C-alpha cells in the first residue's frame, strides 16, 4: 500500500518535472532565437567589415554600394533615419501630449473611450497604407505650396508622425492617469487651476512615463520601413533638408534584399552591417526606456 | 436636532455656517437640512459612521467636491458671511483662504521646499527671500523645521509618513488660510505620529479655524471644541443629529442616537 502510494507520488513528481522542463525550454527558446539572430547579424557583418573598415563605414559621407567604384559611408543613411525620425517626433510629441492631457484631465469618460478606440485604430493601420497615402495624397498636396521632390523625407515623416502618435498619446495618458487623484486634489485645494495642476504636478510626476513613451516611439520610427521605402525614395543623401529624397537604413535594407543582388557579394553583406547598426541603436533605445520605466517606479 | 447655545465671547464669530445645507451627487442625496456654525479659532469635529457624508460636507466648503463629481447643492454655505454656493465666489480665491489636508499624506513630486511654497508660487510670489521665510515659518509651525532644516531641497518623498503629513499641513498653512479642513488626517499614521499631529492642531487653532473629519471618537473627544454628528436615516440620507460643545455632546447628549453612537452601540 505504502509502496504504491510512493510510486504514484514518484510518477506525479516526474510528470511535474516534465511539464516544468517543457515550460523552461519554451522560454529558453526566446533566448536561443535572440542569440542566434544576433550571431547571424554579427557574423555576416564581420564579412562586410573584412572588406570595408569600420572607420570608413561609420564616418564616410557617401553611400554608393552599387557603383563601379563603391563607397560605404553609412552616414547618409543614418542622416536619413535621423531626419525622418526627428520630424515625426516633433509632430507626434506635442500633439500626443496635448491629447493625453486632454483625455486624462479634462474629457469625460465617454469621449476618452471613443478617442482611445480611434487611436488604436490609427495604430493598427498597416504602415504600407501610410506610405502610399504619403506618396499619392500628401506629397501632391504639398507640391501645390512648396517645391518638393516626388519622393521626399517630409511627407514620409509626417505620416510616420501620425503613425507613432498613438504610442505617445496612449502611453502618456496612462502615465498621467496613474498620478494619484489626491495629488491633483491637493493642488486644486491650494487654489490651483486645472492647467496649473497639469503643469506643476501631473507632468512632473509622470515625466519618466512620458519619456519612456517617447523613446519607444523613437525606436518604432527608426525601425519603420514601409513608409520611408515608399514615400521617401531611395537616394542616399547626406542632408538635413526634408524636402528632398533620402534613404533610411531600413529602406536601404529593403531595397537590397528585394533586388537581385548576388548572394555573397559585398552589397549583400552591407545590409547586415546596416542591420547590425540598426539593431544596436534600437536595442539601446529599448533598454533605455526600460531603465526610465524602472526609475519611474521608484 | 439640538443646537446648544453658548455664552462664549467668540460664539458670534462664525467663520463658516451651514444653513439648511444639502448635497446630492449624481442624483443621490447624501445629506440634507444640515445647519450648524463653525466658530473662529475652534476645532470643530465632524463625526458619524462611514457613508454619512462627513467627507462630502468637508469638501463642499472649498468646493473641491465640484471638481470630480456631478454635484447639486441646496441651502446655504456661508464662509465669512458670503454664500459660497450661490454668490458666485471665485473657487481659486476661496481655496486660497481654505487649507486642506487629506487622509493620506500627499506631497507633490519635488523638494520639501517646493512643496511648502507651492501655494505661494501659484499666487505669483517669486521673491526668493520671502518664499524661504514663509517656508521656514510654516515648517516651524508644524514642528518639522528642526527635523528637515538641512535637507529642505531634498525630495519630500524621503520623509516618513508622519513627517509627510506634517509637511502637507505646512503646505496648507503657507498661504495663511483662515480655515483648515482636515479629512481624517491621522487615519494612515501610527499612534505616535497621530499624537504629534493632534498636539499640533490644538496649537494651530490659535491662528486659524479648524474643521476635522474623524472616525476616531477618542480623537474628536481629545482635541475638538465643538462636534457635529451626522447620521444616515433609513433612506441613507444623512442629517445632523446633534451639534454642540464637545464636552456636552459626549457626556450629556441630547439625542439617544448620539448617546448610543458614542457608547459604541451603533454605526
Tab-separated table of N, CA and C in Angstrom, chain B residues 86-177:
chain	number	residue	atom	x	y	z
B	86	UNK	N	-24.041	80.207	-3.745
B	86	UNK	CA	-24.935	80.986	-4.604
B	86	UNK	C	-24.412	82.366	-4.991
B	87	UNK	N	-23.339	82.832	-4.322
B	87	UNK	CA	-22.900	84.202	-4.584
B	87	UNK	C	-21.845	84.321	-5.679
B	88	UNK	N	-21.618	83.258	-6.420
B	88	UNK	CA	-20.630	83.328	-7.495
B	88	UNK	C	-19.219	83.624	-7.007
B	89	UNK	N	-18.798	82.908	-5.982
B	89	UNK	CA	-17.453	83.108	-5.438
B	89	UNK	C	-16.425	82.422	-6.337
B	90	UNK	N	-15.299	83.101	-6.588
B	90	UNK	CA	-14.218	82.500	-7.385
B	90	UNK	C	-13.588	81.353	-6.595
B	91	UNK	N	-13.673	80.148	-7.166
B	91	UNK	CA	-13.224	78.981	-6.410
B	91	UNK	C	-11.737	79.028	-6.080
B	92	UNK	N	-10.919	79.541	-7.011
B	92	UNK	CA	-9.483	79.541	-6.729
B	92	UNK	C	-9.155	80.504	-5.585
B	93	UNK	N	-9.894	81.619	-5.505
B	93	UNK	CA	-9.659	82.557	-4.402
B	93	UNK	C	-10.176	81.969	-3.093
B	94	UNK	N	-11.345	81.356	-3.175
B	94	UNK	CA	-11.908	80.690	-1.998
B	94	UNK	C	-10.915	79.668	-1.441
B	95	UNK	N	-10.350	78.883	-2.358
B	95	UNK	CA	-9.448	77.808	-1.920
B	95	UNK	C	-8.141	78.328	-1.376
B	96	UNK	N	-7.762	79.514	-1.827
B	96	UNK	CA	-6.535	80.090	-1.292
B	96	UNK	C	-6.718	80.476	0.176
B	97	UNK	N	-7.985	80.642	0.621
B	97	UNK	CA	-8.242	81.025	2.017
B	97	UNK	C	-8.533	79.812	2.884
B	98	UNK	N	-8.730	78.679	2.224
B	98	UNK	CA	-9.120	77.478	2.966
B	98	UNK	C	-8.105	76.370	2.681
B	99	UNK	N	-7.341	76.014	3.703
B	99	UNK	CA	-6.356	74.946	3.506
B	99	UNK	C	-7.018	73.594	3.635
B	100	UNK	N	-6.359	72.571	3.060
B	100	UNK	CA	-6.943	71.237	3.193
B	100	UNK	C	-5.854	70.190	3.361
B	101	UNK	N	-6.121	69.249	4.249
B	101	UNK	CA	-5.197	68.144	4.490
B	101	UNK	C	-5.992	66.852	4.326
B	102	UNK	N	-5.357	65.886	3.661
B	102	UNK	CA	-6.094	64.702	3.229
B	102	UNK	C	-5.823	63.475	4.107
B	103	UNK	N	-6.576	62.409	3.817
B	103	UNK	CA	-6.449	61.185	4.623
B	103	UNK	C	-5.042	60.632	4.618
B	104	UNK	N	-4.498	60.581	3.406
B	104	UNK	CA	-3.130	60.083	3.336
B	104	UNK	C	-2.218	61.228	2.952
B	105	UNK	N	-0.992	61.240	3.493
B	105	UNK	CA	-0.061	62.313	3.119
B	105	UNK	C	0.116	62.315	1.607
B	106	UNK	N	0.026	63.482	0.993
B	106	UNK	CA	0.156	63.516	-0.472
B	106	UNK	C	1.081	64.644	-0.931
B	107	UNK	N	2.361	64.560	-0.531
B	107	UNK	CA	3.286	65.600	-1.008
B	107	UNK	C	3.434	65.531	-2.523
B	108	UNK	N	3.724	66.680	-3.125
B	108	UNK	CA	3.956	66.722	-4.560
B	108	UNK	C	5.353	66.201	-4.866
B	109	UNK	N	5.568	65.747	-6.117
B	109	UNK	CA	6.940	65.427	-6.512
B	109	UNK	C	7.763	66.705	-6.402
B	110	UNK	N	8.969	66.585	-5.944
B	110	UNK	CA	9.781	67.785	-5.751
B	110	UNK	C	10.280	67.858	-4.323
B	111	UNK	N	10.977	68.934	-4.013
B	111	UNK	CA	11.626	69.024	-2.716
B	111	UNK	C	10.642	69.447	-1.630
B	112	UNK	N	11.109	69.344	-0.398
B	112	UNK	CA	10.336	69.808	0.747
B	112	UNK	C	9.993	71.283	0.560
B	113	UNK	N	10.998	72.048	0.171
B	113	UNK	CA	10.816	73.480	-0.063
B	113	UNK	C	9.734	73.737	-1.114
B	114	UNK	N	9.870	73.057	-2.265
B	114	UNK	CA	8.883	73.219	-3.349
B	114	UNK	C	7.469	72.960	-2.860
B	115	UNK	N	7.332	71.941	-2.013
B	115	UNK	CA	6.021	71.598	-1.509
B	115	UNK	C	5.421	72.719	-0.671
B	116	UNK	N	6.227	73.224	0.262
B	116	UNK	CA	5.679	74.227	1.176
B	116	UNK	C	5.289	75.496	0.422
B	117	UNK	N	6.095	75.889	-0.560
B	117	UNK	CA	5.815	77.176	-1.216
B	117	UNK	C	4.942	77.029	-2.464
B	118	UNK	N	4.415	75.825	-2.685
B	118	UNK	CA	3.603	75.598	-3.888
B	118	UNK	C	2.477	76.625	-4.021
B	119	UNK	N	1.733	76.821	-2.931
B	119	UNK	CA	0.599	77.751	-2.975
B	119	UNK	C	1.042	79.182	-3.238
B	120	UNK	N	2.155	79.566	-2.604
B	120	UNK	CA	2.663	80.933	-2.786
B	120	UNK	C	3.062	81.173	-4.235
B	121	UNK	N	3.803	80.214	-4.788
B	121	UNK	CA	4.230	80.347	-6.186
B	121	UNK	C	3.024	80.427	-7.102
B	122	UNK	N	2.027	79.623	-6.776
B	122	UNK	CA	0.799	79.606	-7.563
B	122	UNK	C	0.168	80.988	-7.617
B	123	UNK	N	0.274	81.698	-6.506
B	123	UNK	CA	-0.342	83.013	-6.459
B	123	UNK	C	0.648	84.114	-6.795
B	124	UNK	N	1.724	83.706	-7.459
B	124	UNK	CA	2.588	84.699	-8.088
B	124	UNK	C	3.761	85.194	-7.266
B	125	UNK	N	4.007	84.617	-6.102
B	125	UNK	CA	5.152	85.067	-5.310
B	125	UNK	C	6.432	84.482	-5.903
B	126	UNK	N	7.381	85.355	-6.261
B	126	UNK	CA	8.626	84.880	-6.863
B	126	UNK	C	9.846	85.238	-6.000
B	127	UNK	N	9.637	86.182	-5.081
B	127	UNK	CA	10.727	86.674	-4.247
B	127	UNK	C	11.319	85.532	-3.404
B	128	UNK	N	12.572	85.196	-3.716
B	128	UNK	CA	13.198	84.029	-3.085
B	128	UNK	C	13.257	84.140	-1.574
B	129	UNK	N	13.598	85.358	-1.120
B	129	UNK	CA	13.752	85.548	0.326
B	129	UNK	C	12.436	85.334	1.048
B	130	UNK	N	11.384	85.883	0.433
B	130	UNK	CA	10.053	85.748	1.028
B	130	UNK	C	9.631	84.275	1.070
B	131	UNK	N	9.852	83.590	-0.060
B	131	UNK	CA	9.491	82.169	-0.123
B	131	UNK	C	10.200	81.394	0.981
B	132	UNK	N	11.492	81.701	1.142
B	132	UNK	CA	12.282	80.993	2.139
B	132	UNK	C	11.766	81.270	3.552
B	133	UNK	N	11.463	82.548	3.804
B	133	UNK	CA	10.941	82.915	5.125
B	133	UNK	C	9.662	82.152	5.448
B	134	UNK	N	8.743	82.183	4.477
B	134	UNK	CA	7.453	81.534	4.707
B	134	UNK	C	7.632	80.041	4.877
B	135	UNK	N	8.548	79.469	4.081
B	135	UNK	CA	8.804	78.029	4.165
B	135	UNK	C	9.259	77.667	5.574
B	136	UNK	N	10.244	78.410	6.068
B	136	UNK	CA	10.790	78.117	7.391
B	136	UNK	C	9.729	78.304	8.476
B	137	UNK	N	8.993	79.406	8.339
B	137	UNK	CA	7.962	79.709	9.331
B	137	UNK	C	6.893	78.609	9.364
B	138	UNK	N	6.471	78.181	8.155
B	138	UNK	CA	5.423	77.160	8.088
B	138	UNK	C	5.911	75.833	8.651
B	139	UNK	N	7.169	75.504	8.327
B	139	UNK	CA	7.713	74.245	8.843
B	139	UNK	C	7.851	74.306	10.362
B	140	UNK	N	8.177	75.487	10.885
B	140	UNK	CA	8.287	75.631	12.344
B	140	UNK	C	6.927	75.429	13.000
B	141	UNK	N	5.885	75.960	12.350
B	141	UNK	CA	4.540	75.829	12.913
B	141	UNK	C	4.137	74.377	13.102
B	142	UNK	N	4.603	73.514	12.190
B	142	UNK	CA	4.211	72.107	12.305
B	142	UNK	C	5.300	71.279	12.986
B	143	UNK	N	6.297	71.975	13.541
B	143	UNK	CA	7.351	71.283	14.277
B	143	UNK	C	8.233	70.404	13.420
B	144	UNK	N	8.356	70.769	12.151
B	144	UNK	CA	9.138	69.928	11.244
B	144	UNK	C	10.485	70.560	10.916
B	145	UNK	N	10.600	71.857	11.226
B	145	UNK	CA	11.790	72.571	10.752
B	145	UNK	C	13.089	71.958	11.274
B	146	UNK	N	13.111	71.676	12.582
B	146	UNK	CA	14.345	71.125	13.159
B	146	UNK	C	14.733	69.809	12.510
B	147	UNK	N	13.717	69.034	12.128
B	147	UNK	CA	13.990	67.714	11.551
B	147	UNK	C	14.489	67.798	10.111
B	148	UNK	N	14.105	68.846	9.394
B	148	UNK	CA	14.420	68.856	7.959
B	148	UNK	C	15.270	70.040	7.512
B	149	UNK	N	15.742	70.859	8.458
B	149	UNK	CA	16.373	72.117	8.041
B	149	UNK	C	17.609	71.903	7.168
B	150	UNK	N	18.239	70.738	7.298
B	150	UNK	CA	19.432	70.510	6.483
B	150	UNK	C	19.126	69.876	5.127
B	151	UNK	N	17.864	69.596	4.913
B	151	UNK	CA	17.535	68.936	3.632
B	151	UNK	C	16.269	69.505	3.021
B	152	UNK	N	16.144	70.808	3.086
B	152	UNK	CA	14.968	71.467	2.512
B	152	UNK	C	14.829	71.198	1.027
B	153	UNK	N	15.950	70.966	0.374
B	153	UNK	CA	15.886	70.784	-1.078
B	153	UNK	C	16.011	69.325	-1.489
B	154	UNK	N	15.791	68.454	-0.517
B	154	UNK	CA	15.733	67.021	-0.820
B	154	UNK	C	14.283	66.651	-1.125
B	155	UNK	N	14.085	65.514	-1.849
B	155	UNK	CA	12.715	65.117	-2.191
B	155	UNK	C	11.840	64.911	-0.958
B	156	UNK	N	10.593	65.363	-1.066
B	156	UNK	CA	9.660	65.228	0.043
B	156	UNK	C	9.327	63.767	0.309
B	157	UNK	N	9.497	62.919	-0.712
B	157	UNK	CA	9.164	61.508	-0.543
B	157	UNK	C	10.115	60.780	0.394
B	158	UNK	N	11.265	61.417	0.694
B	158	UNK	CA	12.204	60.779	1.613
B	158	UNK	C	11.728	60.816	3.063
B	159	UNK	N	10.736	61.663	3.345
B	159	UNK	CA	10.269	61.796	4.726
B	159	UNK	C	9.406	60.599	5.131
B	160	UNK	N	9.258	60.416	6.448
B	160	UNK	CA	8.381	59.348	6.931
B	160	UNK	C	6.922	59.794	6.749
B	161	UNK	N	5.997	58.837	6.915
B	161	UNK	CA	4.585	59.149	6.719
B	161	UNK	C	4.106	60.303	7.596
B	162	UNK	N	4.473	60.245	8.887
B	162	UNK	CA	4.049	61.292	9.811
B	162	UNK	C	4.644	62.641	9.441
B	163	UNK	N	5.926	62.610	9.035
B	163	UNK	CA	6.572	63.864	8.611
B	163	UNK	C	5.918	64.403	7.352
B	164	UNK	N	5.589	63.479	6.425
B	164	UNK	CA	4.928	63.916	5.186
B	164	UNK	C	3.597	64.581	5.487
B	165	UNK	N	2.855	64.019	6.439
B	165	UNK	CA	1.563	64.611	6.750
B	165	UNK	C	1.748	65.997	7.372
B	166	UNK	N	2.777	66.154	8.215
B	166	UNK	CA	3.025	67.480	8.785
B	166	UNK	C	3.470	68.445	7.691
B	167	UNK	N	4.234	67.902	6.716
B	167	UNK	CA	4.626	68.738	5.571
B	167	UNK	C	3.373	69.221	4.822
B	168	UNK	N	2.412	68.319	4.666
B	168	UNK	CA	1.185	68.699	3.961
B	168	UNK	C	0.422	69.761	4.742
B	169	UNK	N	0.462	69.664	6.079
B	169	UNK	CA	-0.184	70.708	6.883
B	169	UNK	C	0.566	72.026	6.693
B	170	UNK	N	1.910	71.961	6.694
B	170	UNK	CA	2.714	73.169	6.483
B	170	UNK	C	2.401	73.778	5.118
B	171	UNK	N	2.229	72.919	4.125
B	171	UNK	CA	1.917	73.387	2.782
B	171	UNK	C	0.611	74.164	2.772
B	172	UNK	N	-0.370	73.675	3.532
B	172	UNK	CA	-1.650	74.387	3.528
B	172	UNK	C	-1.581	75.652	4.383
B	173	UNK	N	-0.670	75.670	5.366
B	173	UNK	CA	-0.550	76.859	6.226
B	173	UNK	C	0.207	77.995	5.547
B	174	UNK	N	1.032	77.646	4.558
B	174	UNK	CA	1.925	78.646	3.961
B	174	UNK	C	1.172	79.794	3.306
B	175	UNK	N	-0.068	79.553	2.886
B	175	UNK	CA	-0.819	80.633	2.241
B	175	UNK	C	-1.719	81.371	3.235
B	176	UNK	N	-1.460	81.151	4.540
B	176	UNK	CA	-2.217	81.834	5.585
B	176	UNK	C	-3.718	81.642	5.477
B	177	UNK	N	-4.161	80.412	5.529
B	177	UNK	CA	-5.596	80.168	5.368
B	177	UNK	C	-6.369	80.615	6.607
